[in-house]
C-alpha angles and dihedrals in degrees: 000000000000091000085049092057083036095060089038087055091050098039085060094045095054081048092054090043097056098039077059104055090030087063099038089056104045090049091047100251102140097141094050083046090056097053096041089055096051092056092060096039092115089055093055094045085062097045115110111266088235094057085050083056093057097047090056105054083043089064127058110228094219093051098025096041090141099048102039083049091054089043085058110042081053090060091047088045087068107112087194083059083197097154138112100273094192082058088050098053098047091050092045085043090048090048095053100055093043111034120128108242091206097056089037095045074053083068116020088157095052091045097045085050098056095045087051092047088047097054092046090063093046085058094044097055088038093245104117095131083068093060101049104085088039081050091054101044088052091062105040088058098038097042104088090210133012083244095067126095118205134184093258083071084080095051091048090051093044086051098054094034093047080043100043087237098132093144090067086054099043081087099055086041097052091051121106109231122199099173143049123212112202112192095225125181108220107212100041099033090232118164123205103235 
């Protein structure tokens, strides 16, 4: 009985979370979403990885950037990493060629964060040479110019030295870069580092 009221709890929750994010980014408040979203970022951490799951297929990537990004990073938050990775892999890949750069240039902490958090599990289950392409996209279609450099460029270069893939960097390394684009959070004066 009390799962029961417990799975009823967290199924509304999940109802309530994605109505959120359903109605911010419909009405283009993305800034207001993303704040709103960091502030329950622990409550989605906790959340089952099958109700992640479902949040994700609920939300479209290009219209829910926001959303499907914070179910995510919740999954990779997991410190029992007990999920399908292949599943993983598909829904961050999937993100990254669809995500909205508006709604994701709303929340560059919380982006960076979740690529970082992203290639240290690829280390730490020795599967670094998965991760690169994902890496790269990510930064082609973060990066505002090819002559910006991002913090994404480090996890990128961890990924292909940790793999032995130097010849998928060589590209990012080459490039002139006259700019420097530090994911600040305003409010708090965070760097991504």
């Amino acid at each position: 009985r009390v799962r029961l009221l417990q799975r009823a709890k967290m199924a509304s929750s999940m109802d309530q979370l994605v109505a959120d994010i359903r109605r911010h980014s419909s009405e283009g408040e993305f800034k207001t979403l993303a704040t709103q979203l960091q502030n329950c970022a622990d409550q989605i951490a906790h959340m089952d990885v099958a109700v992640l799951d479902t949040v994700i297929e609920c939300l479209d990537c290009k219209q829910h950037s926001l959303g499907v990004m914070a179910s995510l990073a919740g999954k990779l938050s997991r410190s029992d990493i007990h999920y399908d990775w292949n599943t993983l892999l598909r829904q961050l890949d999937n993100f990254i060629n669809n995500f909205s750069v508006d709604q994701i240039r709303a929340s560059p902490l919380a982006f960076c964060n979740l690529i970082h958090r992203f290639t240290e599990l690829l280390c730490l289950r020795h599967k670094t040479i998965e991760g690169i392409l994902i890496v790269q996209r990510a930064i082609e279609r973060y990066q505002p110019s090819v002559s910006c450099l991002t913090a994404l460029h480090a996890d990128l270069v961890q990924l292909c030295l940790v793999g032995k893939c130097l010849k998928a960097v060589l590209p990012f390394l080459e490039q002139e870069y006259s700019e420097l684009l530090t994911e600040v959070l305003a409010h708090a004066g965070a760097v991504v580092h």
